[in-house]
Coordinates of C-alpha atoms and ligand atoms in Angstrom, one line a residue:
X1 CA 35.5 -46.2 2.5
X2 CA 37.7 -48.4 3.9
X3 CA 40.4 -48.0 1.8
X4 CA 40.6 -44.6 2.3
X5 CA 43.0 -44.3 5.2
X6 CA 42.9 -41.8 8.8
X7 CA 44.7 -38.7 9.1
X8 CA 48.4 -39.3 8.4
X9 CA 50.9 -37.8 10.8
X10 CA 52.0 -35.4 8.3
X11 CA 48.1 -34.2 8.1
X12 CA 47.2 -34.1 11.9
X13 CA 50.7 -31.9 12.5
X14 CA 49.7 -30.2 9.0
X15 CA 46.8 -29.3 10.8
X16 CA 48.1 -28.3 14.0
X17 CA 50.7 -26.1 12.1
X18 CA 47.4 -24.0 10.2
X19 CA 45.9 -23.9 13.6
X20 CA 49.0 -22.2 14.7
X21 CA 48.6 -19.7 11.5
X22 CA 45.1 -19.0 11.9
X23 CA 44.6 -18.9 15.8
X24 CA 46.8 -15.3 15.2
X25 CA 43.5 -14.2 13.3
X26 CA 41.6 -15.3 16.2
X27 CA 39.3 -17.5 13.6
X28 CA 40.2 -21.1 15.1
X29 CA 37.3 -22.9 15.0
X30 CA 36.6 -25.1 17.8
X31 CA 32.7 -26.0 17.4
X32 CA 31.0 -26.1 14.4
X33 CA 26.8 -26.5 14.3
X34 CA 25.3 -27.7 11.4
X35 CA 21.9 -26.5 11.0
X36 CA 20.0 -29.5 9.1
X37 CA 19.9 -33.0 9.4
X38 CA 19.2 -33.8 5.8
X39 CA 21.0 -35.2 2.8
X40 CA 23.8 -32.6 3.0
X41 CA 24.1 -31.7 6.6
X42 CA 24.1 -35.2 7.7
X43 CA 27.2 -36.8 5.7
X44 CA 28.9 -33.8 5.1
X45 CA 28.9 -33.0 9.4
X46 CA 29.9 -36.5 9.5
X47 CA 32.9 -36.1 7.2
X48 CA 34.0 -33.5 8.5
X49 CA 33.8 -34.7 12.1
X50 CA 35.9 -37.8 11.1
X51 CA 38.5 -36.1 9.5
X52 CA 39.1 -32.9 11.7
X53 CA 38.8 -34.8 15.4
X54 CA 39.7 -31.5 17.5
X55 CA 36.9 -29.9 16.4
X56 CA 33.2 -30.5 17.6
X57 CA 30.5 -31.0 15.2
X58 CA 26.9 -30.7 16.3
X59 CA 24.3 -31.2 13.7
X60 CA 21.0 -29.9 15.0
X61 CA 17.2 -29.7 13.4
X62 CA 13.7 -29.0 14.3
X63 CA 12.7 -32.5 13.3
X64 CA 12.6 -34.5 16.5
X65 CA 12.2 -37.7 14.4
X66 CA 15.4 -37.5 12.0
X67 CA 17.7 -36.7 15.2
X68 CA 15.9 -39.4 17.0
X69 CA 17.1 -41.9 13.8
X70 CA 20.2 -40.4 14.1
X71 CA 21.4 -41.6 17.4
X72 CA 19.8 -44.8 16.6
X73 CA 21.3 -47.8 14.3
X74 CA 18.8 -47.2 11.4
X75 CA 20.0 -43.9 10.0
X76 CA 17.6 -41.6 8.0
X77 CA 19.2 -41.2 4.9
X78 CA 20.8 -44.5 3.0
X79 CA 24.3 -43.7 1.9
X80 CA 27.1 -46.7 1.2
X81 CA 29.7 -45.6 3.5
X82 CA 27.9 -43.4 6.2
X83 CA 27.2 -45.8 8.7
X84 CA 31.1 -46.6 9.6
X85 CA 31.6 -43.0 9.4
X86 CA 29.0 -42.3 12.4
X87 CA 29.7 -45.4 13.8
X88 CA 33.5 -44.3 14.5
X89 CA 32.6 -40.4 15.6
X90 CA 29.1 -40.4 16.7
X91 CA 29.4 -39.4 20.7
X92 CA 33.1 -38.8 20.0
X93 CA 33.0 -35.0 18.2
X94 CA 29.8 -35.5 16.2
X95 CA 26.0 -34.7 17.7
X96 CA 23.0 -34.6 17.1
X97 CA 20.2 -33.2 18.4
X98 CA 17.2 -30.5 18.6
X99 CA 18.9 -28.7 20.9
X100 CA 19.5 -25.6 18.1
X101 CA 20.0 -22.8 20.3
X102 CA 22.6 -24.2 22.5
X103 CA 25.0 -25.7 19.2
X104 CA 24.3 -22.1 17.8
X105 CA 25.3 -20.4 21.0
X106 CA 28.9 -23.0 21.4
X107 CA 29.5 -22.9 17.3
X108 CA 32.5 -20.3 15.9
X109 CA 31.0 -21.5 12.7
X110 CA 27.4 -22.3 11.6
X111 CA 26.6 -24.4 8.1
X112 CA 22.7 -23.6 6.9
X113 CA 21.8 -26.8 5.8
X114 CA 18.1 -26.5 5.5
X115 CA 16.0 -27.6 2.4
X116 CA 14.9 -24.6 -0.2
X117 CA 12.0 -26.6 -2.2
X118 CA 10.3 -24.7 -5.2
X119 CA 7.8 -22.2 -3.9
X120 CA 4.4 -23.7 -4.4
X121 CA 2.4 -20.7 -4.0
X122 CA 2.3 -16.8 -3.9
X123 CA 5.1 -15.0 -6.2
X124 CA 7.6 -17.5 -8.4
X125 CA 5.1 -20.3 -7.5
X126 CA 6.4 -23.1 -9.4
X127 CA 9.5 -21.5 -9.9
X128 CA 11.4 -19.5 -7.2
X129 CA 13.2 -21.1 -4.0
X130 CA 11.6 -20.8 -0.7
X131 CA 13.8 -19.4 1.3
X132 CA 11.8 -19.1 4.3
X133 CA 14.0 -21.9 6.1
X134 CA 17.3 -20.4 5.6
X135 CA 15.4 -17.2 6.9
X136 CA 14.6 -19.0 10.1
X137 CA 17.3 -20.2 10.7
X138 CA 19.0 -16.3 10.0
X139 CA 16.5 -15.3 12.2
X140 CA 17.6 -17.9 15.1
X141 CA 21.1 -17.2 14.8
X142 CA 20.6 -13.5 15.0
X143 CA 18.3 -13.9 18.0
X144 CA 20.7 -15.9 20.4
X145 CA 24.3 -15.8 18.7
X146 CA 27.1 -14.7 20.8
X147 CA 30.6 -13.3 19.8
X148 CA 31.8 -13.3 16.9
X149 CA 30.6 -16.3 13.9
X150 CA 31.1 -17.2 10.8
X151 CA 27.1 -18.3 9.3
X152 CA 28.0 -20.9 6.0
X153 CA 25.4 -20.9 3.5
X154 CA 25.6 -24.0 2.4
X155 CA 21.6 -25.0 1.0
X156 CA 21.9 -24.2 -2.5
X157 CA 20.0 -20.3 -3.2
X158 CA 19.7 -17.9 -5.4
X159 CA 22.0 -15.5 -6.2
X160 CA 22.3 -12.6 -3.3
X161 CA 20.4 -14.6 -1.3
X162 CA 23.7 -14.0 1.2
X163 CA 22.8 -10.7 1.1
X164 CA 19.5 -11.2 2.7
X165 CA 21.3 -13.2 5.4
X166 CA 23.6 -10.9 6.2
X167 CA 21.1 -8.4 6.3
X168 CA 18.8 -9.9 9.0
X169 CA 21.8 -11.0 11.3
X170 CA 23.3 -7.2 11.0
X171 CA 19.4 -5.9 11.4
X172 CA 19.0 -8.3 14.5
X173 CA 21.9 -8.0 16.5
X174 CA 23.4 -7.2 19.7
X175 CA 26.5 -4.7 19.4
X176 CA 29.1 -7.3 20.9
X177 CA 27.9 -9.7 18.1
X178 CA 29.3 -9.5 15.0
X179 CA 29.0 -12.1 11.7
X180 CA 30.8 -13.4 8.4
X181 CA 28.7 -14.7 6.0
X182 CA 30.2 -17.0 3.6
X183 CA 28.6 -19.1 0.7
X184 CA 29.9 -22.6 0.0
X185 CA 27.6 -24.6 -2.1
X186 CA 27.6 -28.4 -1.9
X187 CA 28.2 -30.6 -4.7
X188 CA 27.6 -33.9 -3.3
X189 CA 25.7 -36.9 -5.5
X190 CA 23.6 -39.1 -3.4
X191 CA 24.7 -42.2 -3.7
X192 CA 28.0 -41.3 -3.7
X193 CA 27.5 -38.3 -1.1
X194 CA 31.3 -40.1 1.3
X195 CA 33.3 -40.7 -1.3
X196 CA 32.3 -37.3 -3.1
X197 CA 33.1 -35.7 0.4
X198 CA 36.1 -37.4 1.1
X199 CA 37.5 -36.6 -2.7
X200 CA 35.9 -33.8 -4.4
X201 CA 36.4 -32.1 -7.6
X202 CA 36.5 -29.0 -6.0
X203 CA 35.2 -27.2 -2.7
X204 CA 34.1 -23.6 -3.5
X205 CA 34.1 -21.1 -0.8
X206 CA 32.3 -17.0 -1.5
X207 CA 33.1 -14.7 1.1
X208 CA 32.7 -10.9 0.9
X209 CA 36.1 -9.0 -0.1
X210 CA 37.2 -7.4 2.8
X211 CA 39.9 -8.5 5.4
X212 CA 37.2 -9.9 7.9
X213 CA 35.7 -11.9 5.0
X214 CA 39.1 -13.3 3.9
X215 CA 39.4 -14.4 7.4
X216 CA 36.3 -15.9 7.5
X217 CA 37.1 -17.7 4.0
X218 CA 40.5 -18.7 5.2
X219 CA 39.0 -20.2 8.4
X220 CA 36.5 -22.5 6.7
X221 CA 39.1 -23.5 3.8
X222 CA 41.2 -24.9 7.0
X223 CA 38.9 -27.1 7.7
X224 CA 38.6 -28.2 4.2
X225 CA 42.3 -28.6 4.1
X226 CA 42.7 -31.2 6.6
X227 CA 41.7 -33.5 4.2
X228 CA 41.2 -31.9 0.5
X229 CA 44.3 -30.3 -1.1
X230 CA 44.3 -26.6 -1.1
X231 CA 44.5 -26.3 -5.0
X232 CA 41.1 -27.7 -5.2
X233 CA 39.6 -25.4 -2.6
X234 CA 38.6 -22.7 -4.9
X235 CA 37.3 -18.8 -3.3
X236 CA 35.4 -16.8 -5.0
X237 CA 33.1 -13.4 -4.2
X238 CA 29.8 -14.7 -3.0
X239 CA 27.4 -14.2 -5.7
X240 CA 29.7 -16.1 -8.2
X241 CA 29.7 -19.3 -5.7
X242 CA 26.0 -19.0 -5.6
X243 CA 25.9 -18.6 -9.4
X244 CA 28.0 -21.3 -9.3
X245 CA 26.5 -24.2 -8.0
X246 CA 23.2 -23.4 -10.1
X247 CA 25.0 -23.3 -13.0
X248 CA 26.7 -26.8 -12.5
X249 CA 23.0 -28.2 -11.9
X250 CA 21.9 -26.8 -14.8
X251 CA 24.8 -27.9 -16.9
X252 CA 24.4 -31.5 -15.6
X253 CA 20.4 -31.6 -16.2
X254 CA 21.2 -30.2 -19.6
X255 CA 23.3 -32.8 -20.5
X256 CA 20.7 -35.5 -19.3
X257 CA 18.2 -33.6 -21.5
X258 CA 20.9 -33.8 -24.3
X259 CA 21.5 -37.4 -24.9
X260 CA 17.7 -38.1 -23.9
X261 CA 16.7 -36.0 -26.7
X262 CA 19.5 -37.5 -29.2
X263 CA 17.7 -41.3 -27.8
X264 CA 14.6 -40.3 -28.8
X265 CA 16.0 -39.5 -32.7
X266 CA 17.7 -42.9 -32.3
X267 CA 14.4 -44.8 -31.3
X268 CA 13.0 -43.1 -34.5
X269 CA 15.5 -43.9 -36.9
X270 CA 16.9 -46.8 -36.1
X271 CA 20.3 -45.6 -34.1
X272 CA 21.5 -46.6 -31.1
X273 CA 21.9 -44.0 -28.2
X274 CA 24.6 -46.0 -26.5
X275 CA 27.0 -46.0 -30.0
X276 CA 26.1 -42.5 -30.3
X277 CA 26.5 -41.4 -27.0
X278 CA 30.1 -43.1 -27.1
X279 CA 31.2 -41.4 -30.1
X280 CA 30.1 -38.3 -28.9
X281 CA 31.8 -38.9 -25.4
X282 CA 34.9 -39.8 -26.9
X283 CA 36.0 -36.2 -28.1
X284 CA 37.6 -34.7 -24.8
X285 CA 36.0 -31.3 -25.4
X286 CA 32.7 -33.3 -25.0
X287 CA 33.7 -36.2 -22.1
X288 CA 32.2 -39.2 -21.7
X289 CA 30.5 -39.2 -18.2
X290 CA 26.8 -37.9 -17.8
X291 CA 26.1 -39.3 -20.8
X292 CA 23.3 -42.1 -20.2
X293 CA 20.4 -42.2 -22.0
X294 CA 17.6 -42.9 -19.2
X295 CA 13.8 -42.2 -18.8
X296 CA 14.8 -38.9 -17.5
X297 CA 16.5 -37.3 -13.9
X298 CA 15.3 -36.8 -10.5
X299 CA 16.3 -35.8 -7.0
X300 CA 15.4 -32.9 -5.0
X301 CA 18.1 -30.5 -6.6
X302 CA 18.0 -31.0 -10.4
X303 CA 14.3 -29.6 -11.0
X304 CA 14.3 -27.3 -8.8
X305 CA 18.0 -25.6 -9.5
X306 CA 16.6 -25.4 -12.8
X307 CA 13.7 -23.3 -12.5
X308 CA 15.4 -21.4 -9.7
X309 CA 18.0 -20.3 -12.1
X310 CA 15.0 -19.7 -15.1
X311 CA 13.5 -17.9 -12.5
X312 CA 16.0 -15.1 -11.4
X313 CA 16.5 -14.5 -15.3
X314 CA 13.0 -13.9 -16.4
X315 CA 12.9 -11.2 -12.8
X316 CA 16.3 -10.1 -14.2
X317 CA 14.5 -9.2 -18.0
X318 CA 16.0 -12.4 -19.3
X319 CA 13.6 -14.2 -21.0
X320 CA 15.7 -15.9 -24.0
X321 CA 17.8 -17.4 -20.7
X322 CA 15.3 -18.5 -18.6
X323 CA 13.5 -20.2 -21.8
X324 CA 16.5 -21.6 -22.5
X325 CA 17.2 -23.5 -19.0
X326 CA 13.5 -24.5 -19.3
X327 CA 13.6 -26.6 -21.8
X328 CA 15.6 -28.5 -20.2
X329 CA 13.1 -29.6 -17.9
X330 CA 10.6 -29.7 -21.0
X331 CA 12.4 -32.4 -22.4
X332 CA 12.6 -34.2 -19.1
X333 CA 9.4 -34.5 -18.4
X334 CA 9.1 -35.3 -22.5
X335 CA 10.8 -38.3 -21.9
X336 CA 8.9 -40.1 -18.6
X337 CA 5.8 -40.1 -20.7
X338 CA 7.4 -40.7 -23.7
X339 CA 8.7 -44.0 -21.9
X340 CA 5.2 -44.2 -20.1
X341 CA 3.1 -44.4 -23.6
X342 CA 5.7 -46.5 -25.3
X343 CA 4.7 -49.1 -22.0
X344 CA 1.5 -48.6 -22.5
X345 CA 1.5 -48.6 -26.9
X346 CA 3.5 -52.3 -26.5
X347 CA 0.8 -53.8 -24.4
X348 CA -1.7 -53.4 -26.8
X349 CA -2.6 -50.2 -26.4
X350 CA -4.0 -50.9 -22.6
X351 CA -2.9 -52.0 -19.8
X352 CA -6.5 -51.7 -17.8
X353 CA -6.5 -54.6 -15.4
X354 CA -3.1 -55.7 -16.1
X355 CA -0.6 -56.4 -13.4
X356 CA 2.8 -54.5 -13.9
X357 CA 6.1 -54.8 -11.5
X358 CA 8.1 -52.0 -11.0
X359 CA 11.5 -52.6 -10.1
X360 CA 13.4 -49.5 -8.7
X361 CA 11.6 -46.6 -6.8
X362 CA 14.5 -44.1 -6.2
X363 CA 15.1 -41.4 -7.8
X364 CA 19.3 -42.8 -8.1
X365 CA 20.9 -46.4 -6.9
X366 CA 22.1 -46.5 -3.8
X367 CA 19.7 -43.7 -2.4
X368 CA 16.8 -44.5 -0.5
X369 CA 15.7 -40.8 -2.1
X370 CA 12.6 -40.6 -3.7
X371 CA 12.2 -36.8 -4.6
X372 CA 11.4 -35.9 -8.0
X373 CA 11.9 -39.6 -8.9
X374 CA 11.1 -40.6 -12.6
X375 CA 9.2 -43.8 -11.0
X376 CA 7.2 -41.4 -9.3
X377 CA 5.0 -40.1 -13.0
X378 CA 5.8 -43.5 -14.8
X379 CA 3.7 -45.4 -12.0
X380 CA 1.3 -42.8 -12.1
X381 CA 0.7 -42.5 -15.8
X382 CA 0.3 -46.3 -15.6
X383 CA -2.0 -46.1 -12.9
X384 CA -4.2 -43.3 -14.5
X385 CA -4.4 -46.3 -17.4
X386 CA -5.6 -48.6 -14.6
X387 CA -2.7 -50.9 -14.1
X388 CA -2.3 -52.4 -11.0
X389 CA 1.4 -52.0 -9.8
X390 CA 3.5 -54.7 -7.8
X391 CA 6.6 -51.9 -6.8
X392 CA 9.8 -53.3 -5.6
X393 CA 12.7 -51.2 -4.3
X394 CA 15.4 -52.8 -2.4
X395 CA 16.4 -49.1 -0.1
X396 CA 12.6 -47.4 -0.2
X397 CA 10.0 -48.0 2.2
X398 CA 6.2 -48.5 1.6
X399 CA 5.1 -45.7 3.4
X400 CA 7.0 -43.6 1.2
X401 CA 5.8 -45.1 -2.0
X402 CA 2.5 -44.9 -0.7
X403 CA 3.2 -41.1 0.3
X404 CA 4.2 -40.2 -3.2
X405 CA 1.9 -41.8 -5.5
X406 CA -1.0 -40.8 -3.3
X407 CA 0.1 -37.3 -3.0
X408 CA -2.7 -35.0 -4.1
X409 CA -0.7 -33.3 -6.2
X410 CA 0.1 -36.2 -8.4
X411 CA -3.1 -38.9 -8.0
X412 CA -6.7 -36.8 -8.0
X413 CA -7.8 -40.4 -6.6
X414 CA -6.0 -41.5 -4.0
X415 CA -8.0 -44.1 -2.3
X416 CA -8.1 -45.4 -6.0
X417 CA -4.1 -45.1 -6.0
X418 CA -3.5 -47.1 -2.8
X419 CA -5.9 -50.2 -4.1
X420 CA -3.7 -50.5 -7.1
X421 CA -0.5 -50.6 -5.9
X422 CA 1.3 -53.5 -3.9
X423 CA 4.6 -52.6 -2.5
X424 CA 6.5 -56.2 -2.7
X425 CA 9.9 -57.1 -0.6
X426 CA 11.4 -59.8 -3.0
X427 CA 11.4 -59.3 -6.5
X428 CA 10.8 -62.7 -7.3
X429 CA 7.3 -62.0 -5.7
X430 CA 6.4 -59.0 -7.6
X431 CA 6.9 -60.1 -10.7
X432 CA 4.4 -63.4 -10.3
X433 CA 1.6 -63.1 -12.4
X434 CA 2.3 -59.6 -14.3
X435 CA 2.9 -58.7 -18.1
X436 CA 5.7 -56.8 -17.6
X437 CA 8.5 -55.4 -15.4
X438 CA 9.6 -51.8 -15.4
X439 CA 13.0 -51.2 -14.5
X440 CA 12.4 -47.6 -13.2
X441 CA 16.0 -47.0 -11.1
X442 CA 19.4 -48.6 -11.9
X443 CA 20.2 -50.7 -8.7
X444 CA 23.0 -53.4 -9.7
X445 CA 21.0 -55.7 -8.0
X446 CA 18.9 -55.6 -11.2
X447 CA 21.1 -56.6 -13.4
X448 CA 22.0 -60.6 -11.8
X449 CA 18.4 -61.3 -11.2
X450 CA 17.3 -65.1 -12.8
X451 CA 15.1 -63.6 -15.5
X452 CA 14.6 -67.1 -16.7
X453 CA 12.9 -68.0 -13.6
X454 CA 11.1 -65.0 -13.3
X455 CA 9.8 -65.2 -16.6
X456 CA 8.3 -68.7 -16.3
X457 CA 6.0 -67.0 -13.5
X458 CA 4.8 -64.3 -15.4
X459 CA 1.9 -63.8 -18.2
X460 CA 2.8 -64.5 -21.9
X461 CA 4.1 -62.6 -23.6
X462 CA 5.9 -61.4 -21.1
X463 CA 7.5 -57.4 -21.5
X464 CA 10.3 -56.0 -19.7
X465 CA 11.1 -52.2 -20.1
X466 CA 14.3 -50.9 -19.1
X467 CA 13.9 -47.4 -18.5
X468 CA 17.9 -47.2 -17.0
X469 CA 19.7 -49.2 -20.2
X470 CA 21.3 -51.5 -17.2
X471 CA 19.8 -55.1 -18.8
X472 CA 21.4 -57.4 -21.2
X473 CA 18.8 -57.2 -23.7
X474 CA 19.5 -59.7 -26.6
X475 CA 20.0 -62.5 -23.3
X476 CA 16.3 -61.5 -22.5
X477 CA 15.3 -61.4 -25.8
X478 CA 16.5 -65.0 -26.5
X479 CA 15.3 -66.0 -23.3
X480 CA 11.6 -64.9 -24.7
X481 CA 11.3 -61.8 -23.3
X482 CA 9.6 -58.6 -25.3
X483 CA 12.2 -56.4 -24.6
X484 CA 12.2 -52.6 -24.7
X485 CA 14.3 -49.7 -23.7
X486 CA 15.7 -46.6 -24.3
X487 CA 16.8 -45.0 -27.3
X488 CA 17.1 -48.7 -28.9
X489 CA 14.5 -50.2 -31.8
X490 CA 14.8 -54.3 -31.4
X491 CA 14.1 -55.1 -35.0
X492 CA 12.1 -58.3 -33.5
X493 CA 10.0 -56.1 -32.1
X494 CA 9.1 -53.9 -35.4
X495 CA 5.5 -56.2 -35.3
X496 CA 4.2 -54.5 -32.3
X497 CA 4.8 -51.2 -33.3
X498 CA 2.0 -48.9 -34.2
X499 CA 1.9 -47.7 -37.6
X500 CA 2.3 -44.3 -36.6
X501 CA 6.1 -45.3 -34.7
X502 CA 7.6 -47.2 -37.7
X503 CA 11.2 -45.7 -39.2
X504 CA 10.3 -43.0 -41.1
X505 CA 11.2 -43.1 -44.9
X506 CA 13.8 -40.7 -44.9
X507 CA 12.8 -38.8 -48.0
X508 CA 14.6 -35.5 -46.4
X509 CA 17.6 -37.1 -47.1
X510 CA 17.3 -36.9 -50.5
Ligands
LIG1 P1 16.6 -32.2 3.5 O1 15.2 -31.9 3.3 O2 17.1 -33.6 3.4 O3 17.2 -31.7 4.9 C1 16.9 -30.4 5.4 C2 16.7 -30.5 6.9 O4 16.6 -29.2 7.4 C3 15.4 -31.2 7.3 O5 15.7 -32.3 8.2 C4 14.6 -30.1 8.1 O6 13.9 -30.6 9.2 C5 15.7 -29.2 8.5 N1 15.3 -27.8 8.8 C6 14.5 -27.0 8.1 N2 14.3 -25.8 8.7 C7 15.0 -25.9 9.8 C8 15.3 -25.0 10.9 N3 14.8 -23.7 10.8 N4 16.0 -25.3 11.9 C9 16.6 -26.6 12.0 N5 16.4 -27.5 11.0 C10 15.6 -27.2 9.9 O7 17.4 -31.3 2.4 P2 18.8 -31.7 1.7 O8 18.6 -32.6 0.6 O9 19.8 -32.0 2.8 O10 19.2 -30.3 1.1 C11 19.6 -29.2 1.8 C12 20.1 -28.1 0.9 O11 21.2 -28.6 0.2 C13 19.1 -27.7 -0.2 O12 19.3 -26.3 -0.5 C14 19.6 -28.5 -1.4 O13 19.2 -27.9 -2.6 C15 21.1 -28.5 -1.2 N6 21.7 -29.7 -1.8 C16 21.2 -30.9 -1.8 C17 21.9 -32.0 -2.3 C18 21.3 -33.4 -2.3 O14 21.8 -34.2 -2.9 N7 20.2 -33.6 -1.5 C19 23.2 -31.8 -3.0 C20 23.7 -30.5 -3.0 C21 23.0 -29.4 -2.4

C-alpha cells in the first residue's frame, strides 16, 4: 500500500477540471453514504475516501457493534492494507456511524452495500438471493431522501433486481424527490480487497439509457476516475452489469471446479495436478491464474452467485443452464469430502478418539472471513467421525469457530461439537500430541513452520494433509512425515491405500 503514492498534482487538478465539467450537469457529488459496513462497503468507502478528499464519505449500518469497531483500533474485517487507509482519513472525510437517516438525507449519491445471503426458506429456498436488505434499505431511502440522488446498487443481485429499486423509490416518493438508479457490481477479492480497489481490472457501471441516467453514470465514473483510468471504467445498461458480475463468479467457481475435477483424475492415475495444471495454463487462450488445485472454494459470494444465477434460469425455463452452473457447486462440495474421507481412509479407516490439528480456518489467506469456508465441512466430517480437533488460525477468532461448527445447520450435536474442538493460539501447541495436521487455508505463515520440531511432538506415524498444495512435500516426507495432498499420489504411500484407491489397470486404453 505504501508504494502506491497520493494524488499527483496532475490528478487532484484532473479532478478539479471534471468537477468543472460535471458541476454544469448539476451531478457534483459532494457527500456520498455508503449503506453497509461489511466486506465491500467498508474498504471500498475507505478507498474512495482516501483518494477523492473533497468529497465526504459516510458509511452507515444498523449494526451498532461493527460501527462501534469501526471507530475503534481493532477493525471488523481483517484486510492487509486497510488499517493505514482509515488511519489517514477516518474523522477527516470518512464516517461511520448508525446514524442512516441523516448520511441518506446529506448524500448526492448512496452505495447499497448490504449482504444478499441465499434465501433459506419460502420460494428459491436454497437458491434465490434475499433481497429483503437491499429492499430496506430502498425503502429507507425512499422514506426520508431529499432532492435529487443517485441510489448505487452495489450488493451483488439478480438480474432486474434495479428494477425493483427503482420501483419502490418512484412508488414512495415525494414529488420534489427524484432518483437515478445505477448498478455497479464490486469485484473485490478479500484478501486483496485495497490493492484490488486501488488497481482494478475494470470498474463496471449500469445505468438506464436516458439523459438523466447517463448523468448519473457520468457522475459516479468521476469518482472512479480520480484514481482508475477511464478506459477501464466500463458502462453498460443495467441488467448486463448485473448479469455481469454473476457471470464472472460463476466463471471463476467454474474454473476452481475445473482443475479440482482434473486433481481428482490425477490422484487416480498417477498424474500430477500441478504439471497438468501448468501445461494447461500455459496456452494464453486458457491463462494460468485460478488454476490451483485445492480442497474446494469458499466465501460468502462464490456459492451463493452460483445458485443465484442457477436460479433465475430454471424461473426463466432454463433448465439445461441452471444444471449446468450447478455442477459446479456439485463438484465443490465433491471435493471437501473427497479430501475429508481420504483423511479419514489414511488413518486407518478411523479417526475416533484421535487428536487432529487443523491449521487454517478461513475461507482465503489474509481474511479473517470464515463464510462458506472449506474448513468449515472438513472439521465437521471429521468430527462426525469423532476426532477431536486442535484448530489454529492465525486472523479467526474462537468465537467464530465455535459459531460455525456449532451452527445447527451443520452439527445436529452441538454440545458434542464444542467438547471436541480446542481452538489453539500457537501452532506449535496444537499440533502436540495429534496424528495429523490439516492444512485447511493457505496462510504463508504455514509454509516456514519447523515441521521437524513439530513432528517430534506428535503421535507416530505422524500424517500431514495439505488440502491448499502450499507445503514442500518430499522435505516432509524425508523428514518422516505421511504426507498427503491434493491431486498428488506419493508412491511411498501406495501401502496405505485401500484396495479399492489403487491406480486402476488402464485396460481402456487398449
Ligand atoms: P457483509 O455481511 O459483510 O456486510 C453487509 C452489512 O450490511 C452488514 O454489516 C449489515 O449489518 C449491513 N446491513 C444490512 N441491512 C442493512 C440496512 N437495512 N441498513 C444498514 N445496514 C444494513 O456483506 P459483504 O460481504 O460486504 O457483501 C455485501 C454485498 O457485496 C453482497 O451482495 C455480496 O454478494 C457483495 N460482494 C461481496 C464481496 C466480498 O468479498 N465479500 C465481493 C463482491 C461483492
Amino acid at each position: 500500500l505504501h508504494s502506491v503514492s497520493p494524488l499527483s498534482n496532475t490528478e487532484l487538478s484532473g479532478g478539479v477540471a471534471l468537477a468543472a465539467k460535471y458541476r454544469k450537469t448539476n451531478m457534483v457529488i459532494k457527500n456520498i453514504c455508503c449503506i453497509g459496513a461489511g466486506y465491500v462497503g467498508g474498504p471500498t468507502s475507505c478507498v474512495i475516501a482516501w483518494k477523492c478528499p473533497n468529497i465526504n464519505v459516510h458509511v452507515v449500518d444498523i449494526s451498532e457493534m461493527r460501527i462501534k469497531q469501526w471507530n475503534s483500533d481493532k477493525l471488523p474485517i481483517y484486510e492487509p492494507g486497510l488499517e493505514d487507509v482509515v488511519k489517514e482519513c477516518r474523522g477527516r472525510n470518512l464516517f461511520f456511524s448508525n446514524k442512516v437517516d441523516e448520511a441518506i438525507k446529506e448524500a448526492d449519491l448512496i452505495f447499497i452495500s448490504v449482504n444478499t445471503p441465499t434465501k433459506t426458506f419460502g420460494i428459491g429456498k436454497g437458491r434465490a438471493a434475499d433481497l429483503k436488505y437491499v429492499e430496506s434499505c430502498a425503502r429507507k431511502i425512499a422514506e426520508v431522501a431529499e432532492g435529487h440522488k443517485i441510489v448505487v446498487e452495489k450488493s451483488t443481485v439478480p438480474v432486474r433486481a434495479a428494477e425493483s429499486i427503482i420501483h419502490i423509490l418512484s412508488a414512495n416518493t415525494r414529488h420534489d424527490v427524484s432518483f437515478q438508479v445505477l448498478s455497479n457490481p464490486e469485484f473485490l477479492a478479500e484478501g486483496t480487497a485495497i490493492e484490488n480497489l486501488l488497481h482494478p481490472d475494470r470498474v463496471l457501471v449500469g445505468g438506464e439509457e436516458s439523459e438523466e441516467g447517463e448523468k448519473a453514470v457520468e457522475a459516479l465514473s468521476w469518482i472512479y476516475n480520480h484514481w482508475v483510468p477511464k478506459e477501464k471504467i466500463i458502462t453498460t445498461s443495467t441488467w448486463s452489469s448485473e448479469l455481469s458480475k454473476l457471470a464472472s463468479n460463476a466463471f471463476l467457481a467454474q474454473r476452481v471446479s475445473s482443475i479440482n475435477a482434473i486433481s481428482a483424475l490425477c490422484e487416480a492415475t498417477g498424474a500430477d495436478v500441478s504439471q497438468v495444471a501448468s501445461a494447461v495454463g500455459q496456452d494464453s487462450r486458457i491463462g494460468s491464474k485460478f488454476l490451483q488445485a485445492s480442497v474446494g472454494f469458499g466465501g460468502s459470494c462464490f456459492q451463493k452467485d452460483l445458485l443465484n444465477l442457477a436460479y433465475i434460469a430454471e424461473c426463466l425455463n432454463l433448465p439445461q443452464v441452471a444444471q449446468y452452473w450447478l455442477q459446479v457447486t456439485d463438484m465443490n462440495e465433491y471435493q471437501r469430502t473427497r479430501f475429508s474421507k481420504r483423511i479419514v481412509e489414511c488413518l486407518f479407516n478411523t479417526v475416533t478418539d484421535k487428536k487432529i490439528a487443523v491449521f487454517g480456518f478461513a475461507f482465503k489467506k489474509d481474511t479473517g472471513d470464515t463464510r462458506e469456508s472449506p474448513a468449515i465441512y472438513v472439521c465437521s466430517h471429521l468430527l462426525e467421525e469423532g476426532a477431536s480437533l486442535n484448530i489454529y488460525d492465525p486472523k479467526v477468532s474462537e468465537g467464530q469457530i465455535i459459531e460455525d461448527l456449532t451452527n445447527t445447520a451443520v452439527t445436529d450435536s452441538p454440545e458434542r461439537v464444542t467438547k471436541l474442538i480446542n481452538v489453539q493460539s500457537d501452532p506449535y501447541e496444537a499440533v502436540k500430541d495429534t496424528h495429523a495436521i490439516v492444512v485447511l487455508t493457505e496462510w504463508d505463515e504455514f509454509k516456514n513452520y519447523d515441521y521437524k520440531k513439530m513432528l517430534s511432538v506428535m503421535k507416530k506415524p505422524a500424517f500431514i494433509f495439505d488440502g491448499r498444495k502450499i507445503l514442500d512435500h518430499e522435505s516432509l516426507i524425508k523428514l518422516g512425515f505421511h504426507a498427503e495432498t491434493i491431486g498428488k499420489r506419493f508412491t511411498r504411500n501406495a501401502l496405505h491405500r485401500s484396495s479399492g484407491e489403487s491406480f486402476p489397470a488402464f485396460s481402456w486404453v487398449m
